[in-house]
PDB file of C-alpha atoms in Angstrom:
ATOM      1  CA  UNK G1208       0.000  -0.088   0.120  1.00 70.00           C
ATOM      2  CA  UNK G1209       1.451   3.402  -0.824  1.00 78.00           C
ATOM      3  CA  UNK G1210       1.686   6.165   1.602  1.00 81.00           C
ATOM      4  CA  UNK G1211       1.344   9.888   1.541  1.00 81.00           C
ATOM      5  CA  UNK G1212       4.185  11.542   3.956  1.00 77.00           C
ATOM      6  CA  UNK G1213       2.475  14.859   3.681  1.00 76.00           C
ATOM      7  CA  UNK G1214      -1.062  13.649   4.519  1.00 77.00           C
ATOM      8  CA  UNK G1215      -0.065  10.840   6.746  1.00 78.00           C
ATOM      9  CA  UNK G1216      -2.723   8.419   4.974  1.00 80.00           C
ATOM     10  CA  UNK G1217      -2.322   5.058   3.262  1.00 82.00           C
ATOM     11  CA  UNK G1218      -3.706   5.147  -0.106  1.00 81.00           C
ATOM     12  CA  UNK G1219      -5.037   1.903  -1.957  1.00 77.00           C
ATOM     13  CA  UNK G1220      -5.031   1.531  -6.078  1.00 71.00           C
ATOM     14  CA  UNK G1221      -3.098   2.527  -8.732  1.00 73.00           C
ATOM     15  CA  UNK G1222      -2.562   6.043  -7.464  1.00 77.00           C
ATOM     16  CA  UNK G1223       0.910   7.771  -8.337  1.00 77.00           C
ATOM     17  CA  UNK G1224       0.092  10.999  -6.353  1.00 81.00           C
ATOM     18  CA  UNK G1225      -1.875  11.488  -3.524  1.00 81.00           C
ATOM     19  CA  UNK G1226      -5.802  12.371  -4.126  1.00 78.00           C
ATOM     20  CA  UNK G1227      -5.792  14.883  -1.369  1.00 78.00           C
ATOM     21  CA  UNK G1228      -2.527  16.982  -1.755  1.00 76.00           C
ATOM     22  CA  UNK G1229      -1.171  15.784  -5.069  1.00 76.00           C
ATOM     23  CA  UNK G1230       2.181  15.080  -3.660  1.00 79.00           C
ATOM     24  CA  UNK G1231       4.134  11.670  -4.774  1.00 81.00           C
ATOM     25  CA  UNK G1232       3.211   8.442  -2.942  1.00 82.00           C
ATOM     26  CA  UNK G1233       6.046   6.297  -1.483  1.00 78.00           C
ATOM     27  CA  UNK G1234       5.640   2.450  -1.829  1.00 71.00           C
ATOM     28  CA  UNK G1235       4.797  -0.073  -4.829  1.00 57.00           C
ATOM     29  CA  UNK G1236       1.985  -1.195  -6.367  1.00 52.00           C
ATOM     30  CA  UNK G1237       2.435  -4.574  -5.406  1.00 47.00           C
ATOM     31  CA  UNK G1238       2.157  -3.836  -1.860  1.00 48.00           C
ATOM     32  CA  UNK G1239      -1.445  -2.929  -2.502  1.00 47.00           C
ATOM     33  CA  UNK G1240      -4.094  -4.487  -0.033  1.00 51.00           C
ATOM     34  CA  UNK G1241      -7.707  -4.540  -0.042  1.00 53.00           C
ATOM     35  CA  UNK G1242      -9.510  -2.491   2.430  1.00 51.00           C
ATOM     36  CA  UNK G1243     -10.599  -4.309   5.614  1.00 51.00           C
ATOM     37  CA  UNK G1244     -13.649  -1.952   5.621  1.00 49.00           C
ATOM     38  CA  UNK G1245     -16.702  -2.500   3.776  1.00 55.00           C
ATOM     39  CA  UNK G1246     -17.856   0.234   1.475  1.00 52.00           C
ATOM     40  CA  UNK G1247     -20.860   1.769   3.188  1.00 52.00           C
ATOM     41  CA  UNK G1248     -23.167   3.726   1.052  1.00 52.00           C
ATOM     42  CA  UNK G1249     -23.961   7.362   2.031  1.00 50.00           C
ATOM     43  CA  UNK G1250     -27.156   7.469   4.282  1.00 54.00           C
ATOM     44  CA  UNK G1251     -29.655  10.164   5.248  1.00 54.00           C
ATOM     45  CA  UNK G1252     -32.361  10.629   7.521  1.00 62.00           C
ATOM     46  CA  UNK G1253     -35.132  11.832   4.873  1.00 66.00           C
ATOM     47  CA  UNK G1254     -38.244  11.776   7.231  1.00 75.00           C
ATOM     48  CA  UNK G1255     -36.128  13.860   9.587  1.00 76.00           C
ATOM     49  CA  UNK G1256     -35.464  16.246   6.764  1.00 71.00           C
ATOM     50  CA  UNK G1257     -39.034  16.699   5.622  1.00 77.00           C
ATOM     51  CA  UNK G1258     -40.286  17.225   9.461  1.00 83.00           C
ATOM     52  CA  UNK G1259     -37.317  20.090   9.618  1.00 80.00           C
ATOM     53  CA  UNK G1260     -38.187  21.699   6.463  1.00 78.00           C
ATOM     54  CA  UNK G1261     -41.976  21.361   6.929  1.00 84.00           C
ATOM     55  CA  UNK G1262     -41.494  22.978  10.712  1.00 87.00           C
ATOM     56  CA  UNK G1263     -39.423  25.975   9.288  1.00 83.00           C
ATOM     57  CA  UNK G1264     -41.638  26.525   6.326  1.00 83.00           C
ATOM     58  CA  UNK G1265     -44.820  26.786   7.881  1.00 88.00           C
ATOM     59  CA  UNK G1266     -43.405  28.971  10.672  1.00 88.00           C
ATOM     60  CA  UNK G1267     -41.932  31.444   8.343  1.00 84.00           C
ATOM     61  CA  UNK G1268     -44.913  31.833   6.282  1.00 83.00           C
ATOM     62  CA  UNK G1269     -47.104  32.315   9.285  1.00 88.00           C
ATOM     63  CA  UNK G1270     -44.816  34.612  10.789  1.00 86.00           C
ATOM     64  CA  UNK G1271     -45.025  36.626   7.567  1.00 83.00           C
ATOM     65  CA  UNK G1272     -48.643  36.646   7.425  1.00 86.00           C
ATOM     66  CA  UNK G1273     -48.637  38.013  11.143  1.00 88.00           C
ATOM     67  CA  UNK G1274     -46.330  40.907  10.020  1.00 83.00           C
ATOM     68  CA  UNK G1275     -48.361  41.957   7.458  1.00 82.00           C
ATOM     69  CA  UNK G1276     -51.379  41.949   9.580  1.00 85.00           C
ATOM     70  CA  UNK G1277     -49.560  44.090  12.183  1.00 86.00           C
ATOM     71  CA  UNK G1278     -47.640  46.470   9.802  1.00 82.00           C
ATOM     72  CA  UNK G1279     -49.760  46.376   6.415  1.00 81.00           C
ATOM     73  CA  UNK G1280     -47.659  47.265   3.423  1.00 75.00           C
ATOM     74  CA  UNK G1281     -47.941  47.395  -0.284  1.00 73.00           C
ATOM     75  CA  UNK G1282     -45.435  44.534  -0.429  1.00 67.00           C
ATOM     76  CA  UNK G1283     -46.856  41.012  -0.355  1.00 70.00           C
ATOM     77  CA  UNK G1284     -44.520  39.683   2.216  1.00 70.00           C
ATOM     78  CA  UNK G1285     -46.211  36.350   2.817  1.00 76.00           C
ATOM     79  CA  UNK G1286     -45.863  35.668  -1.092  1.00 74.00           C
ATOM     80  CA  UNK G1287     -42.117  36.485  -1.103  1.00 70.00           C
ATOM     81  CA  UNK G1288     -41.559  34.241   1.997  1.00 76.00           C
ATOM     82  CA  UNK G1289     -43.309  31.394   0.541  1.00 77.00           C
ATOM     83  CA  UNK G1290     -41.221  31.641  -2.628  1.00 70.00           C
ATOM     84  CA  UNK G1291     -38.094  31.730  -0.266  1.00 70.00           C
ATOM     85  CA  UNK G1292     -39.272  28.390   1.404  1.00 76.00           C
ATOM     86  CA  UNK G1293     -40.001  26.973  -1.967  1.00 73.00           C
ATOM     87  CA  UNK G1294     -36.577  27.784  -2.926  1.00 67.00           C
ATOM     88  CA  UNK G1295     -35.245  26.140   0.342  1.00 70.00           C
ATOM     89  CA  UNK G1296     -37.536  22.805  -0.422  1.00 76.00           C
ATOM     90  CA  UNK G1297     -35.997  22.653  -3.990  1.00 69.00           C
ATOM     91  CA  UNK G1298     -32.302  23.033  -2.886  1.00 65.00           C
ATOM     92  CA  UNK G1299     -32.654  20.478  -0.520  1.00 69.00           C
ATOM     93  CA  UNK G1300     -34.524  18.310  -2.854  1.00 69.00           C
ATOM     94  CA  UNK G1301     -31.778  18.576  -5.236  1.00 62.00           C
ATOM     95  CA  UNK G1302     -28.812  18.036  -2.654  1.00 60.00           C
ATOM     96  CA  UNK G1303     -30.501  14.985  -1.212  1.00 65.00           C
ATOM     97  CA  UNK G1304     -30.621  13.199  -4.669  1.00 64.00           C
ATOM     98  CA  UNK G1305     -27.157  14.273  -5.494  1.00 59.00           C
ATOM     99  CA  UNK G1306     -25.935  13.953  -1.815  1.00 57.00           C
ATOM    100  CA  UNK G1307     -22.339  12.716  -2.860  1.00 59.00           C
ATOM    101  CA  UNK G1308     -21.679  16.350  -3.586  1.00 64.00           C
ATOM    102  CA  UNK G1309     -24.046  18.206  -1.537  1.00 65.00           C
ATOM    103  CA  UNK G1310     -22.102  21.116  -0.384  1.00 67.00           C
ATOM    104  CA  UNK G1311     -20.638  21.917  -3.959  1.00 72.00           C
ATOM    105  CA  UNK G1312     -23.855  21.565  -5.527  1.00 72.00           C
ATOM    106  CA  UNK G1313     -25.216  24.203  -3.052  1.00 73.00           C
ATOM    107  CA  UNK G1314     -22.678  26.714  -4.009  1.00 76.00           C
ATOM    108  CA  UNK G1315     -22.867  26.327  -7.779  1.00 75.00           C
ATOM    109  CA  UNK G1316     -26.677  26.820  -7.131  1.00 77.00           C
ATOM    110  CA  UNK G1317     -26.444  30.076  -5.385  1.00 80.00           C
ATOM    111  CA  UNK G1318     -23.975  31.314  -8.273  1.00 79.00           C
ATOM    112  CA  UNK G1319     -26.215  30.079 -10.996  1.00 73.00           C
ATOM    113  CA  UNK G1320     -29.569  31.219  -9.733  1.00 81.00           C
ATOM    114  CA  UNK G1321     -28.079  34.487  -8.771  1.00 85.00           C
ATOM    115  CA  UNK G1322     -27.154  35.021 -12.267  1.00 80.00           C
ATOM    116  CA  UNK G1323     -30.090  33.767 -13.806  1.00 76.00           C
ATOM    117  CA  UNK G1324     -32.054  36.314 -11.665  1.00 84.00           C
ATOM    118  CA  UNK G1325     -30.069  39.200 -12.701  1.00 86.00           C
ATOM    119  CA  UNK G1326     -30.524  38.377 -16.386  1.00 79.00           C
ATOM    120  CA  UNK G1327     -34.073  38.106 -15.962  1.00 75.00           C
ATOM    121  CA  UNK G1328     -34.507  41.252 -14.294  1.00 80.00           C
ATOM    122  CA  UNK G1329     -32.328  42.984 -16.883  1.00 79.00           C
ATOM    123  CA  UNK G1330     -34.201  41.345 -19.612  1.00 72.00           C
ATOM    124  CA  UNK G1331     -37.868  42.479 -18.428  1.00 73.00           C
ATOM    125  CA  UNK G1332     -36.492  46.059 -17.901  1.00 77.00           C
ATOM    126  CA  UNK G1333     -34.495  46.045 -14.744  1.00 87.00           C
ATOM    127  CA  UNK G1334     -37.092  46.515 -11.869  1.00 85.00           C
ATOM    128  CA  UNK G1335     -34.434  45.867  -9.234  1.00 90.00           C
ATOM    129  CA  UNK G1336     -36.218  42.600  -7.801  1.00 89.00           C
ATOM    130  CA  UNK G1337     -33.000  40.655  -8.193  1.00 90.00           C
ATOM    131  CA  UNK G1338     -30.917  42.615  -5.899  1.00 93.00           C
ATOM    132  CA  UNK G1339     -33.981  43.608  -3.556  1.00 93.00           C
ATOM    133  CA  UNK G1340     -35.292  39.937  -2.922  1.00 90.00           C
ATOM    134  CA  UNK G1341     -33.866  37.235  -5.337  1.00 89.00           C
ATOM    135  CA  UNK G1342     -30.275  37.020  -4.606  1.00 92.00           C
ATOM    136  CA  UNK G1343     -30.513  37.839  -0.772  1.00 91.00           C
ATOM    137  CA  UNK G1344     -33.144  35.138  -0.376  1.00 88.00           C
ATOM    138  CA  UNK G1345     -31.150  32.695  -2.471  1.00 87.00           C
ATOM    139  CA  UNK G1346     -28.134  32.955  -0.178  1.00 87.00           C
ATOM    140  CA  UNK G1347     -30.047  32.876   2.982  1.00 85.00           C
ATOM    141  CA  UNK G1348     -32.081  29.700   2.069  1.00 83.00           C
ATOM    142  CA  UNK G1349     -28.957  28.140   0.806  1.00 81.00           C
ATOM    143  CA  UNK G1350     -27.145  28.537   3.906  1.00 82.00           C
ATOM    144  CA  UNK G1351     -30.248  27.615   6.101  1.00 81.00           C
ATOM    145  CA  UNK G1352     -30.519  24.371   3.451  1.00 77.00           C
ATOM    146  CA  UNK G1353     -26.701  23.573   3.694  1.00 75.00           C
ATOM    147  CA  UNK G1354     -27.009  23.657   7.624  1.00 75.00           C
ATOM    148  CA  UNK G1355     -29.980  21.186   7.370  1.00 74.00           C
ATOM    149  CA  UNK G1356     -28.340  19.017   4.684  1.00 70.00           C
ATOM    150  CA  UNK G1357     -25.017  18.815   7.023  1.00 68.00           C
ATOM    151  CA  UNK G1358     -27.109  17.642  10.005  1.00 67.00           C
ATOM    152  CA  UNK G1359     -29.365  15.020   8.465  1.00 69.00           C
ATOM    153  CA  UNK G1360     -26.867  13.569   5.858  1.00 64.00           C
ATOM    154  CA  UNK G1361     -23.822  11.666   7.317  1.00 60.00           C
ATOM    155  CA  UNK G1362     -20.955  13.588   5.900  1.00 60.00           C
ATOM    156  CA  UNK G1363     -17.094  13.689   6.530  1.00 63.00           C
ATOM    157  CA  UNK G1364     -16.142  17.215   7.805  1.00 64.00           C
ATOM    158  CA  UNK G1365     -13.635  17.533   4.754  1.00 64.00           C
ATOM    159  CA  UNK G1366     -16.657  17.021   2.205  1.00 63.00           C
ATOM    160  CA  UNK G1367     -18.438  20.163   3.396  1.00 68.00           C
ATOM    161  CA  UNK G1368     -16.446  22.449   5.380  1.00 73.00           C
ATOM    162  CA  UNK G1369     -14.888  24.894   2.933  1.00 72.00           C
ATOM    163  CA  UNK G1370     -18.188  25.077   0.801  1.00 74.00           C
ATOM    164  CA  UNK G1371     -20.015  26.182   4.086  1.00 77.00           C
ATOM    165  CA  UNK G1372     -17.472  28.886   4.290  1.00 81.00           C
ATOM    166  CA  UNK G1373     -17.622  29.842   0.590  1.00 80.00           C
ATOM    167  CA  UNK G1374     -21.613  29.778   0.775  1.00 80.00           C
ATOM    168  CA  UNK G1375     -21.397  32.104   3.898  1.00 83.00           C
ATOM    169  CA  UNK G1376     -18.967  34.600   1.884  1.00 85.00           C
ATOM    170  CA  UNK G1377     -21.378  34.476  -1.162  1.00 84.00           C
ATOM    171  CA  UNK G1378     -24.063  35.588   1.615  1.00 87.00           C
ATOM    172  CA  UNK G1379     -22.229  38.390   2.284  1.00 90.00           C
ATOM    173  CA  UNK G1380     -22.312  39.832  -1.171  1.00 90.00           C
ATOM    174  CA  UNK G1381     -25.893  41.768  -0.509  1.00 92.00           C
ATOM    175  CA  UNK G1382     -23.518  43.729   2.141  1.00 92.00           C
ATOM    176  CA  UNK G1383     -22.516  45.612  -1.429  1.00 92.00           C
ATOM    177  CA  UNK G1384     -25.964  46.143  -2.023  1.00 92.00           C
ATOM    178  CA  UNK G1385     -26.430  47.836   1.213  1.00 92.00           C
ATOM    179  CA  UNK G1386     -23.365  50.091   1.202  1.00 93.00           C
ATOM    180  CA  UNK G1387     -24.098  51.180  -2.338  1.00 93.00           C
ATOM    181  CA  UNK G1388     -27.621  51.589  -1.649  1.00 91.00           C
ATOM    182  CA  UNK G1389     -28.420  49.412  -4.593  1.00 91.00           C
ATOM    183  CA  UNK G1390     -31.786  48.095  -2.910  1.00 92.00           C
ATOM    184  CA  UNK G1391     -35.214  49.728  -2.174  1.00 90.00           C
ATOM    185  CA  UNK G1392     -35.867  46.996   0.309  1.00 90.00           C
ATOM    186  CA  UNK G1393     -32.871  46.421   2.557  1.00 92.00           C
ATOM    187  CA  UNK G1394     -34.501  43.788   4.904  1.00 91.00           C
ATOM    188  CA  UNK G1395     -33.727  40.938   2.633  1.00 90.00           C
ATOM    189  CA  UNK G1396     -30.029  41.975   2.088  1.00 93.00           C
ATOM    190  CA  UNK G1397     -29.781  42.700   5.807  1.00 93.00           C
ATOM    191  CA  UNK G1398     -31.082  39.067   6.934  1.00 89.00           C
ATOM    192  CA  UNK G1399     -28.540  37.484   4.257  1.00 90.00           C
ATOM    193  CA  UNK G1400     -25.621  39.535   5.809  1.00 93.00           C
ATOM    194  CA  UNK G1401     -26.581  38.923   9.192  1.00 92.00           C
ATOM    195  CA  UNK G1402     -27.083  35.102   8.753  1.00 89.00           C
ATOM    196  CA  UNK G1403     -23.857  34.795   6.760  1.00 90.00           C
ATOM    197  CA  UNK G1404     -21.893  36.250   9.821  1.00 92.00           C
ATOM    198  CA  UNK G1405     -23.409  33.930  12.221  1.00 91.00           C
ATOM    199  CA  UNK G1406     -22.573  31.076   9.940  1.00 85.00           C
ATOM    200  CA  UNK G1407     -19.223  32.110   9.618  1.00 86.00           C
ATOM    201  CA  UNK G1408     -18.203  33.109  12.958  1.00 89.00           C
ATOM    202  CA  UNK G1409     -19.831  29.569  14.412  1.00 85.00           C
ATOM    203  CA  UNK G1410     -17.670  27.636  11.641  1.00 81.00           C
ATOM    204  CA  UNK G1411     -14.410  29.482  12.548  1.00 83.00           C
ATOM    205  CA  UNK G1412     -15.074  29.000  16.383  1.00 87.00           C
ATOM    206  CA  UNK G1413     -16.095  25.281  16.170  1.00 81.00           C
ATOM    207  CA  UNK G1414     -14.406  23.783  12.949  1.00 76.00           C
ATOM    208  CA  UNK G1415     -11.424  26.307  12.584  1.00 79.00           C
ATOM    209  CA  UNK G1416      -8.883  23.572  12.873  1.00 81.00           C
ATOM    210  CA  UNK G1417     -10.543  21.325  10.165  1.00 77.00           C
ATOM    211  CA  UNK G1418     -10.525  24.474   7.863  1.00 74.00           C
ATOM    212  CA  UNK G1419      -6.950  25.161   8.231  1.00 79.00           C
ATOM    213  CA  UNK G1420      -6.012  21.358   7.671  1.00 78.00           C
ATOM    214  CA  UNK G1421      -8.204  21.111   4.490  1.00 72.00           C
ATOM    215  CA  UNK G1422      -6.866  24.423   3.053  1.00 71.00           C
ATOM    216  CA  UNK G1423      -3.325  22.923   3.820  1.00 76.00           C
ATOM    217  CA  UNK G1424      -4.316  19.618   2.012  1.00 74.00           C
ATOM    218  CA  UNK G1425      -5.895  21.466  -1.035  1.00 67.00           C
ATOM    219  CA  UNK G1426      -3.373  24.485  -1.546  1.00 69.00           C
ATOM    220  CA  UNK G1427      -0.182  22.443  -0.855  1.00 62.00           C
ATOM    221  CA  UNK G1428       0.791  24.189   2.091  1.00 55.00           C
TER     222      UNK G1428
END
């Protein structure tokens, strides 16, 4: 079995370099031995995910209705919250179906859907809804969806930790909208920024060591 002296792990198969850091492996192919551990497929608690999503969706929609009853506005808050909850359902459904690359898929979805929303907004005459609502809600619901997915799907820390940081950093993009006054309705952007800061701070406090170790492996430090 070949060994990477940088990552301090044994690598099976015909690898010439370490799949984690890219450094050359020591040892010979003849020494390769089968793994004594069975290959257990990734599992997840589907019913738990549905219960959590249902509770969050119903709660936020009811709160939106209550807020509109107390402070009536022209803006249809319940409808906007409903679309946000629907986005969260779609994101979680997608990542459960593609759960081998959950965190990476969420980051791609944030970037792709944000660009699409700007394109659609520009195409119909630029009403500003993409900056006011679409991008902040996408970032906020994606961060929540990623947190739920990590809790209900059995993942290794290295499989999601960097993508949580990236998603949280993307969630800070609406801060630019606030600073440059590009939005007419600042609450969604404010929500996304606060949620991102909470996620970043929590991740650094509780998983700072894993983040640094993963950066060292991926950037060959």
